[in-house]
C-alpha cells in the first residue's frame, strides 16, 4: 500500500510534466478510439447490410452452389437441418432463400437483377427487410407480388401496383418468366444492392423457377461475430454427409473482408503514428524522472531498498500515469461515441461520393463495442510497460555512490 | 567489548588505469560497540571513501571489512543491500529524505523494507521522532522542515531499522551552529542511553570535541587515533 502511495505521490511531484504526459495519452487514446470506432462502425454496418440481404453471416447451401450459384444446385427442404438450426444457440435467426439472377424489365428498360424468393417472416428476422420498405407493403406468405429495391424501381420507372416482367433460367433448363405487380419498394443503404435486388414470396419464386420445394441456401444471422468460425465448424460437423456446404461471409464475399482488413491496417498505421508520438512523450518523462531522482534513488538503495523493488515502484508510477490517461480518455469519449452510434454521421459532398465509389453507404455509425476501447487502452499500456523496461534497466545500472553524489 | 567493525589493510584506488588515486590505503580500523567516533582529516583525505567502504556502499580494491565478523567485501550487490538494511544506519550530508513522504512515513519506510507490521511501524516512527524532538512534525514533508529537522528525521530513520551502528558523513555540514549542536546532542544521547554506535566524519571542531574517539586520516592513512 505504501509503495502504491509512494508511486502515486511521486507521480504528482512534477505536476506539470505529469499533466502533459497524461493529457498526451488522453488525446492519443481519444483519437485512436475515434478512428477505430468510426472504421469498425462503418464496416459493422456495411457488413451487416450486405451479408444480411445476401450471403448471411453463415450460409448453408448445396455443396458447390456458391461457385456458380446455379438454381440447379439447390436442395430440398429438410427437417433435420431445420432442427439443427433451431437448436443451435449461436444462431440468432435463419432464413431459407431461393435466389436467381435474371432480367427485370418494364417498358423499354431492362436490368440484370438478383431475385430472391423468401419466407417473409423468417427473412425479416435475418435481414429486417420489412423495415426497409419505404412505400407499399411487405410480402405476405404466398404473395403474388414483388418487392423492388428503390434504385431498381426508379431505373425501371415503376411505382406501386405497376407490373414488372422477370425473365431468367429456371430449374434444369426450364425457361423462367413471369409478371408481377409491385407491392412494395425497399430502400437499401448499399448503392449497388439498391439498384439490383427484388424479392418474391417463396411460393412465387418456386413457381417462377420451377424448382418445387427447394432452396438455394439458408442464410444465418449471428450476433456474436467472435463465434463465426466456431459455429461454422459446428454446423459442418452436424450436417456431415448430407451434401451441404457451410461457408462464412468472409469466404463468400472475400472482397468485403479484404476491404475491411485494408481499412483496419490503414487505421493501425495512423494510430501507430499517434502512439509513436506519445511513446516519445512517455520516454521523455522517464528520462527526466530518472535524471531528477538519481540522488534519491541512491539514498534508497543505500538504506536497503533492493533495485528490483525500486524499479517496481517506478513502473507502478508509469503504469498509473498511463492508466489515468487511458481511463480519462475512454470515459470522456464514450458519450461521444454513443451519441454518434445513436445518430450516425451522414457524409455529404465529396466524402459521401467517395464512399459510394467503394459501394459503401455514406453513413458512419460509430461502434460502441467495448473491445475497441479495451484494445486501444491495452496498446497504450503495453507501450508504457515496454518503455518502463528502460527505467528498470537504468535503475539496475545505478551505482549507489555516484547516485548519492549527483 | 567486541568489535562490530574491523577493517584489515583496507584500500581503495580510484582510476587505477589512468592517474591512480589512493583514496584509502592500508587502513586497519577496529570499532567497538557503543563508540562515538569522529573521522577527521583535511579535504580529500579519504573520510567519505572510508565510510563508504565500511558501510558496504562501495567495494575496496584491497583488504577487507568485517561487520560482526562477517566479511562484507565478498558479498554480491543484492546481498549487500539486504545486509545494509539489517545492519547499518546511514545519515548523509543532506537531502536524505524522500520528498513526497512525511517525516513519519520516511521513518516508517525502512521498516517497511524490513517487512515490519504496520502497527509496529507507526508506533516506532512516533517514538523515534519524539526521541529526536520532532513529535509535532510527524506529518510534515521534508520541504516543510528546516535542514536541522531534516537531519534529525534522517537520524530517526537510521535508528528505525535497529542497526548495529550508524554511519554519518558530515551530517552537520549544511547546518547552522545551533542545529549542529542540537543534532550532536541527540546523537550523543542515543549513544549513551541506547548504546547506539556512531561513526561520523566532520570538519567542525565543536563536533570533534563531542566525540569520544577521534580518528584522523591524511592521504588515506590513519595518522592518529585518540580516545578523549
Ligand atoms: N569517484 C571518484 N573518482 C576518483 N577519485 C575520487 C572519487 N571519489 C573520491 N576521489 C578522490 O579520493 C580522495 C578521497 O576523497 P574523499 O571524498 O574520500 O575525501 P574526504 O576526506 O571525504 O574529503 P572531504 O572532506 O572534502 O569530503 C580524493 O583525492 C578524491 O579526489
Ligand atoms: Mg567527504
Coordinates of N, CA and C in Angstrom, one line a residue, chain A residues 2-3 5-6 9-10 13 295-296 298-309 396 398 400-401 404-405, chain B residues 52 57-58 77-78 81-82 84-85 90 92 94-96 98-102 105 108-110 112-113 141 157:
Chain A
X2 N 1.9 1.2 0.9 CA 2.8 2.4 1.0 C 3.5 2.6 -0.4
X3 N 3.9 1.4 -1.0 CA 4.6 1.6 -2.3 C 3.7 2.2 -3.3
X5 N 1.2 4.2 -2.6 CA 1.1 5.6 -2.2 C 2.3 6.4 -2.7
X6 N 3.5 5.8 -2.5 CA 4.7 6.4 -2.9 C 4.7 6.7 -4.4
X9 N 2.2 9.5 -5.2 CA 2.7 10.9 -4.8 C 3.8 11.3 -5.7
X10 N 4.7 10.3 -6.0 CA 5.8 10.6 -6.9 C 5.3 11.1 -8.3
X13 N 4.6 14.7 -8.4 CA 5.8 15.5 -8.0 C 6.0 16.6 -9.0
X295 N 19.7 11.1 -7.2 CA 20.2 11.2 -5.8 C 19.3 10.4 -4.8
X296 N 18.0 10.6 -5.0 CA 17.1 9.9 -4.1 C 17.1 8.4 -4.3
X298 N 19.7 6.8 -5.1 CA 21.0 6.4 -4.5 C 20.7 6.2 -3.0
X299 N 20.1 7.2 -2.3 CA 19.8 7.1 -0.9 C 18.9 5.9 -0.6
X300 N 17.9 5.6 -1.4 CA 17.0 4.5 -1.2 C 17.8 3.2 -1.3
X301 N 18.7 3.1 -2.3 CA 19.4 1.8 -2.4 C 20.4 1.7 -1.2
X302 N 21.0 2.8 -0.8 CA 21.9 2.8 0.3 C 21.3 2.3 1.6
X303 N 20.1 2.8 1.9 CA 19.4 2.4 3.1 C 18.8 1.0 3.1
X304 N 18.9 0.4 1.9 CA 18.5 -1.0 1.9 C 17.3 -1.4 1.0
X305 N 17.0 -0.5 0.0 CA 15.9 -0.8 -0.9 C 16.5 -1.6 -2.1
X306 N 16.0 -2.8 -2.4 CA 16.6 -3.5 -3.5 C 16.2 -2.8 -4.8
X307 N 17.1 -2.9 -5.8 CA 16.9 -2.2 -7.0 C 15.6 -2.7 -7.7
X308 N 15.4 -4.0 -7.6 CA 14.2 -4.6 -8.2 C 12.9 -3.9 -7.7
X309 N 12.9 -3.7 -6.4 CA 11.7 -3.1 -5.7 C 11.6 -1.7 -6.1
X396 N 18.8 -0.6 -12.6 CA 19.7 -1.7 -12.2 C 21.2 -1.3 -12.4
X398 N 22.4 1.6 -11.7 CA 22.8 2.7 -10.8 C 24.0 2.3 -9.9
X400 N 25.5 3.2 -6.4 CA 25.0 4.0 -5.3 C 25.7 5.3 -5.0
X401 N 27.0 5.2 -4.9 CA 27.8 6.4 -4.5 C 27.6 7.5 -5.5
X404 N 24.3 9.0 -5.1 CA 24.1 9.9 -3.9 C 24.8 11.2 -4.2
X405 N 25.9 11.2 -4.9 CA 26.7 12.4 -5.1 C 26.1 13.3 -6.2
Chain B
X52 N 32.2 4.9 3.2 CA 31.5 4.1 2.1 C 31.9 2.6 2.1
X57 N 28.9 0.5 0.8 CA 28.3 1.2 -0.3 C 29.2 1.1 -1.5
X58 N 30.5 0.7 -1.2 CA 31.5 0.6 -2.3 C 32.4 -0.6 -2.0
X77 N 26.0 -7.6 -4.8 CA 25.4 -6.3 -4.6 C 24.0 -6.5 -3.9
X78 N 23.2 -7.4 -4.3 CA 21.9 -7.6 -3.7 C 22.0 -8.0 -2.3
X81 N 22.9 -5.0 -0.2 CA 21.8 -4.1 0.0 C 21.0 -4.7 1.2
X82 N 20.7 -5.9 1.2 CA 20.0 -6.5 2.3 C 20.8 -6.4 3.6
X84 N 22.9 -4.2 4.4 CA 22.9 -2.8 4.9 C 21.5 -2.5 5.6
X85 N 20.5 -3.0 5.0 CA 19.1 -2.8 5.5 C 19.1 -3.3 7.0
X90 N 22.3 4.9 7.9 CA 23.0 5.9 7.2 C 22.4 7.3 7.4
X92 N 23.3 10.9 5.6 CA 24.1 11.6 4.6 C 24.1 13.1 4.9
X94 N 23.1 15.7 3.2 CA 21.9 16.5 3.0 C 20.9 15.7 2.1
X95 N 19.7 16.2 2.0 CA 18.7 15.5 1.2 C 18.6 14.0 1.3
X96 N 18.5 13.7 2.6 CA 18.4 12.2 2.9 C 17.1 11.6 2.7
X98 N 12.9 11.1 1.4 CA 12.1 11.0 0.2 C 11.1 12.2 0.3
X99 N 11.2 13.1 -0.7 CA 10.5 14.4 -0.6 C 8.9 14.2 -0.5
X100 N 8.4 13.1 -1.1 CA 7.0 13.0 -1.2 C 6.4 12.3 0.0
X101 N 7.3 11.9 0.9 CA 6.8 11.2 2.2 C 6.9 12.1 3.4
X102 N 6.0 12.0 4.3 CA 6.1 12.8 5.5 C 7.2 12.3 6.4
X105 N 6.4 8.9 7.6 CA 6.5 7.9 6.5 C 7.9 7.6 6.1
X108 N 9.1 5.3 8.7 CA 8.5 4.0 8.5 C 9.0 3.3 7.3
X109 N 9.5 4.0 6.4 CA 9.9 3.4 5.1 C 10.9 2.2 5.2
X110 N 11.9 2.5 6.0 CA 12.9 1.4 6.2 C 12.3 0.2 6.9
X112 N 9.3 -0.7 6.6 CA 8.5 -1.3 5.5 C 9.4 -2.3 4.7
X113 N 10.6 -1.7 4.4 CA 11.6 -2.6 3.7 C 11.9 -3.8 4.5
X141 N 6.2 17.3 5.4 CA 7.0 16.8 4.4 C 8.4 17.4 4.6
X157 N 15.3 7.8 11.1 CA 15.2 6.8 10.1 C 16.3 5.7 10.2

